Each structure stands twice: as structure tokens, then as C-alpha cells.
Amino acid sequence: MNKLLLSAALLGTALQTISLSAHADQALQTAISGSHRSPANVARDPARHPLETLQFFGIRPDMTVVELSPGGGWYTEILAPYLRQNGKLIAAANDPASDSEYGKRAYARLRQKLDANPAIYDQVSTGIFEPPKKISYAAPGSVDMVLTFRNIHNWIPAGEANVQEIFNSAYRSLKSGGVFGIVEHRLPASRTQDEKASSGYVHQSYVIRLAERAGFKLAGSSEINANPKDKADHEGGVWALPPTYANKDKDRANYESIGESDRMTLKFIKP
């Protein structure tokens, strides 16, 4: 192939890549703008930055993606329609036959949400994620991306070994080159993280250490979800801030002025 033909071929490949990327971004924006989303969830978009966050992680609509602990489905509302046609979403949730009543209720709430709108959620599959005893959501080396949003502080009370196993499970499930994307409330390095992360905030260095122990490489960190107004020193921890307002009317105006928590946004790669 002469230089002219080679240059044309490279240009064509580059243009195709740009076109596919633009299409993926438009599809993501369409999912975020969907009328199926809860108005309460949409109201939090300015604080949670779903478009920018998922773009940072490098999501594509043809990926197989695991969402660990989807909770009420804030991100599920976006991921499900985005991946529905060409990809796959696995909601790693509680066991429907859980030993705990809480686990059974949590799964039932998620199942009800999925079943209520098959036009959006009919292709979502579920896996069992009830650490530390039950973690079974994807076959080894079968997924392109694992995501978790503001969950690590909930896992820490079970002990660091159990949290490490969650990170290990994400590593096992991913293909080589796969992405582990994390958003979590960030504790300033100058403040002490107790063994139960009782404030709801976690050191960024702690999260990176767990991921690297699992075998991940840090590919990047972003300040997309940063909030410099949040000093992580609130009575009642992170839950004092919106949208929870755990202290009710006490200092509410102050918490409103701070806004939602300061959050780390980390992207890890499985080599």
C-alpha cells in the first residue's frame, strides 16, 4: 500500500472512530434525558454528573456492564436503556432467597422496578451480590466494565478482608483491559478513617490500595464529582448533607449551601 492509500485508510479509521464515539455519547445523553427516569433522580443530575462520569469511565453501548449494589436504581435508570440494544447490564443485587429480611425486601424493590417497565428493563439480568457470604454475579473474564457508586463505605464494616474480596471479584469478572469504575464519598487525607467508615467517607488512598492489591492499575482519577465546600466534618456524617438531611431542620440551610458530598471518581484497568 502506498503512502497516499495508507493515509486515506488511517483517516477513514479515525473518522469512523469519531463517528462511533459521537453516536455513543448521543445514546448516553438520550438515556439520561429519558422520560422513564424518576423526577427525583433527574433533579440530582447536577450533583452526580452521570454523563461526564460514564464518559470518563469509557462506557460504550455494546459493553457488558455490572453494576454492584444498584440500590434504588439511580444509575440503573441510565445504564439499562443505554445498553439494552447492543450491550448487557447485570445488576449485582441481593439474593431473592436471602437469609435476611432486608436482603429479600431490597431485591423485591429492585425486581418491582425492573418488571414495571419492560420497555426499559426487560434485558437487565441480575446476579447475586450479598457480601461477604454470597458473591456470584458474572463468570470469570466475561464482562467489560464493573461500576459501583457510593457503596464502599457500606462494605467496610464487614472488615477489610471482605472488602478486598469484593474488589477481587470485580477483577475476576472482567476481561483483560476491562474497567472498574468507582465513585465514593471522599475523606480528606488529614482526617482519620475509622475501621467502620462510620462517617460514610473513605480515604481515596484506601480505595486505590484495595484495587491495586486485587491486581488493578489506576488508569485515571477525575474531579468530576468533587465538591470543595464539603469538609467531611458534619454531625451525622455524610448523611447530614442533601439529599438525606439526617439532622432534619438542624443547620439545614448550611447543608443546602454545601450541597452533595465531595466524591472521588476513579478508573481502574485490569491488565
Coordinates of N, CA and C in Angstrom, one line a residue, residues 139-267:
A139 N -19.5 -14.7 35.3 CA -18.5 -15.6 35.1 C -17.1 -15.0 35.0
P140 N -16.1 -15.6 35.3 CA -14.7 -15.0 35.2 C -14.4 -14.6 33.8
G141 N -13.8 -13.4 33.7 CA -13.4 -12.9 32.4 C -14.5 -12.6 31.4
S142 N -15.7 -12.3 31.9 CA -16.9 -12.2 31.0 C -17.4 -10.8 30.8
V143 N -17.0 -9.8 31.5 CA -17.6 -8.5 31.4 C -16.5 -7.4 31.0
D144 N -17.0 -6.3 30.5 CA -16.2 -5.3 30.1 C -16.0 -4.2 31.1
M145 N -17.0 -4.0 32.0 CA -16.9 -2.9 32.9 C -17.7 -3.3 34.2
V146 N -17.1 -3.0 35.4 CA -17.8 -3.1 36.6 C -17.9 -1.7 37.3
L147 N -19.1 -1.3 37.7 CA -19.3 0.0 38.3 C -19.8 -0.1 39.7
T148 N -19.4 0.8 40.5 CA -20.0 0.9 41.8 C -20.1 2.4 42.2
F149 N -21.2 2.8 42.7 CA -21.4 4.2 43.1 C -21.8 4.4 44.5
R150 N -20.9 5.0 45.3 CA -21.1 5.3 46.7 C -21.5 4.1 47.5
N151 N -20.8 3.0 47.4 CA -21.1 1.8 48.1 C -20.0 1.3 49.0
I152 N -18.8 1.7 48.8 CA -17.7 1.1 49.5 C -17.8 1.3 51.0
H153 N -18.3 2.5 51.5 CA -18.4 2.7 52.9 C -19.4 1.8 53.5
N154 N -20.3 1.2 52.7 CA -21.3 0.3 53.3 C -20.7 -1.1 53.4
W155 N -19.6 -1.4 52.7 CA -18.9 -2.7 52.8 C -17.9 -2.8 53.9
I156 N -17.3 -1.6 54.3 CA -16.2 -1.6 55.2 C -16.5 -2.2 56.5
P157 N -17.7 -2.0 57.1 CA -18.0 -2.6 58.4 C -17.8 -4.1 58.5
A158 N -17.9 -4.8 57.3 CA -17.7 -6.3 57.3 C -16.2 -6.7 57.5
G159 N -15.3 -5.7 57.4 CA -13.9 -6.0 57.6 C -13.1 -5.9 56.3
E160 N -11.9 -5.5 56.4 CA -11.1 -5.2 55.2 C -10.9 -6.4 54.3
A161 N -10.8 -7.6 54.9 CA -10.6 -8.8 54.1 C -11.9 -9.0 53.2
N162 N -13.0 -8.8 53.7 CA -14.2 -8.9 52.9 C -14.4 -7.9 51.9
V163 N -14.0 -6.6 52.2 CA -14.0 -5.6 51.1 C -13.0 -6.0 50.0
Q164 N -11.8 -6.5 50.4 CA -10.8 -6.9 49.4 C -11.4 -8.0 48.5
E165 N -12.2 -8.9 49.1 CA -12.8 -9.9 48.2 C -13.8 -9.4 47.2
I166 N -14.4 -8.3 47.6 CA -15.3 -7.6 46.6 C -14.5 -7.1 45.4
F167 N -13.4 -6.4 45.7 CA -12.5 -5.9 44.7 C -12.0 -7.1 43.9
N168 N -11.6 -8.1 44.5 CA -11.1 -9.3 43.8 C -12.1 -9.9 42.9
S169 N -13.4 -9.9 43.3 CA -14.5 -10.4 42.5 C -14.7 -9.6 41.2
A170 N -14.5 -8.3 41.4 CA -14.6 -7.4 40.2 C -13.5 -7.7 39.2
Y171 N -12.3 -7.9 39.8 CA -11.1 -8.2 38.9 C -11.3 -9.5 38.2
R172 N -11.8 -10.5 38.9 CA -12.1 -11.9 38.3 C -13.1 -11.8 37.1
S173 N -14.1 -11.0 37.3 CA -15.2 -11.0 36.4 C -14.9 -10.3 35.1
L174 N -13.9 -9.4 35.1 CA -13.5 -8.5 34.0 C -12.6 -9.3 33.0
K175 N -12.8 -8.9 31.7 CA -11.9 -9.3 30.7 C -10.6 -8.5 30.8
S176 N -9.5 -9.0 30.2 CA -8.3 -8.2 30.2 C -8.6 -6.9 29.5
G177 N -8.2 -5.8 30.1 CA -8.5 -4.5 29.6 C -9.8 -3.9 30.1
G178 N -10.5 -4.7 30.9 CA -11.8 -4.2 31.4 C -11.6 -3.1 32.5
V179 N -12.7 -2.4 32.7 CA -12.6 -1.2 33.6 C -13.4 -1.4 34.8
F180 N -12.8 -1.0 36.0 CA -13.5 -1.0 37.2 C -13.7 0.5 37.6
G181 N -14.9 1.0 37.6 CA -15.2 2.4 37.8 C -15.8 2.6 39.2
I182 N -15.3 3.6 39.9 CA -15.7 3.8 41.3 C -16.0 5.3 41.6
V183 N -17.1 5.5 42.2 CA -17.4 6.8 42.8 C -17.7 6.6 44.3
E184 N -17.1 7.4 45.1 CA -17.2 7.2 46.6 C -17.0 8.5 47.3
H185 N -17.7 8.7 48.4 CA -17.5 9.8 49.3 C -16.1 9.9 49.7
R186 N -15.5 11.1 49.6 CA -14.0 11.1 49.9 C -13.7 11.8 51.2
L187 N -12.9 11.1 52.0 CA -12.5 11.6 53.3 C -11.1 12.3 53.1
P188 N -11.0 13.6 53.5 CA -9.7 14.2 53.4 C -8.5 13.4 54.1
A189 N -7.4 13.4 53.4 CA -6.3 12.6 53.9 C -5.9 13.0 55.4
S190 N -6.2 14.2 55.7 CA -5.8 14.7 57.1 C -6.7 14.2 58.2
R191 N -7.8 13.6 57.8 CA -8.8 13.1 58.8 C -8.7 11.6 58.9
T192 N -9.0 11.0 60.1 CA -8.9 9.6 60.3 C -10.1 8.8 59.8
Q193 N -9.8 7.8 59.1 CA -10.9 6.9 58.7 C -11.0 5.7 59.7
D194 N -12.1 5.7 60.5 CA -12.2 4.6 61.4 C -12.5 3.3 60.7
E195 N -12.4 2.2 61.5 CA -12.4 0.9 60.8 C -13.8 0.5 60.3
K196 N -14.8 1.3 60.6 CA -16.1 1.0 60.0 C -16.6 2.2 59.1
A197 N -15.7 3.1 58.8 CA -16.0 4.3 58.0 C -17.4 4.8 58.4
S198 N -17.5 5.1 59.7 CA -18.8 5.4 60.2 C -19.4 6.8 59.8
S199 N -18.5 7.6 59.3 CA -19.0 8.9 58.7 C -19.5 8.8 57.3
G200 N -19.3 7.6 56.7 CA -19.7 7.4 55.3 C -18.6 7.9 54.3
Y201 N -17.5 8.5 54.8 CA -16.4 9.0 53.9 C -15.3 8.0 54.0
V202 N -14.5 7.9 52.9 CA -13.4 6.9 52.8 C -12.2 7.6 52.1
H203 N -11.0 7.3 52.6 CA -9.8 7.8 52.0 C -9.6 7.3 50.6
Q204 N -9.3 8.2 49.7 CA -9.0 7.8 48.3 C -7.8 6.8 48.3
S205 N -6.8 7.0 49.1 CA -5.7 6.1 49.1 C -6.0 4.7 49.5
Y206 N -7.0 4.6 50.4 CA -7.5 3.3 50.8 C -8.1 2.5 49.7
V207 N -9.0 3.2 48.9 CA -9.6 2.6 47.7 C -8.6 2.2 46.7
I208 N -7.6 3.0 46.4 CA -6.6 2.7 45.4 C -5.8 1.5 45.9
R209 N -5.5 1.4 47.2 CA -4.7 0.3 47.7 C -5.5 -1.0 47.5
L210 N -6.8 -1.0 47.8 CA -7.6 -2.3 47.7 C -7.6 -2.7 46.2
A211 N -7.8 -1.7 45.3 CA -7.8 -2.0 43.9 C -6.5 -2.6 43.4
E212 N -5.4 -2.0 43.8 CA -4.1 -2.4 43.4 C -3.7 -3.8 43.9
R213 N -4.2 -4.1 45.1 CA -4.0 -5.4 45.7 C -4.7 -6.5 44.9
A214 N -5.9 -6.1 44.4 CA -6.6 -7.0 43.5 C -6.0 -7.3 42.2
G215 N -5.1 -6.4 41.8 CA -4.4 -6.6 40.5 C -4.6 -5.4 39.5
F216 N -5.5 -4.5 39.9 CA -5.8 -3.4 39.0 C -4.7 -2.4 38.9
K217 N -4.7 -1.6 37.8 CA -3.8 -0.5 37.6 C -4.7 0.8 37.5
L218 N -4.3 1.8 38.3 CA -5.1 3.1 38.2 C -4.9 3.7 36.9
A219 N -5.9 3.9 36.1 CA -5.9 4.5 34.8 C -6.1 6.0 34.8
G220 N -6.8 6.5 35.9 CA -7.1 7.9 36.0 C -8.0 8.2 37.1
S221 N -7.9 9.4 37.6 CA -8.8 10.0 38.6 C -9.4 11.3 38.1
S222 N -10.6 11.6 38.5 CA -11.3 12.8 37.9 C -11.9 13.5 39.1
E223 N -12.0 14.8 38.9 CA -12.6 15.7 39.9 C -14.1 16.1 39.5
I224 N -14.6 15.2 38.6 CA -16.0 15.5 38.1 C -17.0 15.6 39.2
N225 N -16.8 14.8 40.2 CA -17.8 14.8 41.3 C -17.2 15.4 42.6
A226 N -16.2 16.2 42.5 CA -15.6 16.9 43.6 C -16.5 18.0 44.1
N227 N -16.4 18.3 45.4 CA -17.1 19.4 46.0 C -16.2 20.0 47.1
P228 N -15.5 21.1 46.8 CA -14.6 21.6 47.7 C -15.2 22.3 49.0
K229 N -16.6 22.5 48.9 CA -17.3 23.0 50.0 C -17.5 22.0 51.1
D230 N -17.4 20.7 50.8 CA -17.6 19.6 51.7 C -16.3 19.3 52.4
K231 N -16.3 19.5 53.8 CA -15.1 19.3 54.6 C -15.2 17.9 55.3
A232 N -16.3 17.2 55.1 CA -16.5 15.8 55.7 C -16.4 15.9 57.2
D233 N -16.9 16.9 57.8 CA -16.9 17.0 59.3 C -18.3 17.3 59.9
H234 N -19.3 16.7 59.3 CA -20.6 17.0 59.7 C -21.1 16.1 60.8
E235 N -21.9 16.6 61.7 CA -22.6 15.8 62.7 C -23.5 14.8 61.9
G236 N -23.4 13.6 62.2 CA -24.1 12.6 61.5 C -23.5 12.1 60.2
G237 N -22.3 12.6 59.9 CA -21.6 12.1 58.7 C -22.1 12.6 57.4
V238 N -21.9 11.9 56.4 CA -22.2 12.3 55.0 C -23.8 12.5 54.9
W239 N -24.5 11.8 55.7 CA -25.9 11.8 55.6 C -26.6 13.1 56.1
A240 N -25.8 13.9 56.7 CA -26.3 15.3 57.0 C -26.5 16.1 55.8
L241 N -25.8 15.8 54.7 CA -25.9 16.6 53.5 C -27.1 16.2 52.7
P242 N -27.5 17.0 51.7 CA -28.6 16.5 50.8 C -28.1 15.3 50.0
P243 N -29.0 14.4 49.6 CA -30.5 14.6 49.8 C -31.1 14.0 51.0
T244 N -30.2 13.5 51.9 CA -30.7 12.8 53.1 C -31.2 13.7 54.2
Y245 N -30.3 14.7 54.5 CA -30.6 15.6 55.6 C -31.0 14.9 56.9
A246 N -30.0 14.1 57.4 CA -30.2 13.2 58.5 C -30.5 14.0 59.8
N247 N -30.0 15.3 59.9 CA -30.3 16.1 61.0 C -31.6 16.9 60.9
K248 N -32.3 16.6 59.9 CA -33.6 17.3 59.6 C -33.4 18.8 59.5
D249 N -34.1 19.6 60.3 CA -34.0 21.1 60.2 C -32.8 21.7 60.8
K250 N -32.0 20.9 61.6 CA -30.9 21.5 62.2 C -29.8 21.8 61.2
D251 N -29.4 23.1 61.1 CA -28.3 23.5 60.2 C -28.7 23.2 58.7
R252 N -29.9 23.1 58.4 CA -30.3 22.7 57.1 C -29.8 23.6 56.0
A253 N -29.9 24.9 56.3 CA -29.5 25.9 55.3 C -28.0 25.8 55.0
N254 N -27.2 25.5 56.0 CA -25.8 25.3 55.9 C -25.5 24.1 55.0
Y255 N -26.2 23.0 55.2 CA -26.0 21.8 54.4 C -26.5 22.0 53.0
E256 N -27.6 22.7 52.8 CA -28.0 23.0 51.5 C -27.0 23.8 50.7
S257 N -26.3 24.8 51.4 CA -25.3 25.6 50.7 C -24.1 24.8 50.4
I258 N -23.8 23.7 51.1 CA -22.7 22.9 50.8 C -23.0 22.0 49.6
G259 N -24.2 21.4 49.6 CA -24.6 20.5 48.5 C -24.2 19.1 48.8
E260 N -24.2 18.3 47.8 CA -23.9 16.8 48.0 C -22.4 16.7 48.2
S261 N -22.0 15.5 48.6 CA -20.7 15.2 49.2 C -19.6 15.4 48.1
D262 N -18.4 15.6 48.6 CA -17.2 15.5 47.8 C -16.9 14.1 47.5
R263 N -16.7 13.7 46.2 CA -16.6 12.3 45.9 C -15.4 12.1 45.0
M264 N -14.7 11.0 45.2 CA -13.6 10.6 44.3 C -14.3 9.9 43.1
T265 N -13.6 9.9 42.0 CA -14.1 9.2 40.8 C -12.8 8.6 40.2
L266 N -12.7 7.3 40.3 CA -11.5 6.5 39.9 C -11.8 5.5 38.9
K267 N -10.9 5.4 37.9 CA -10.9 4.4 36.8 C -9.7 3.5 36.9

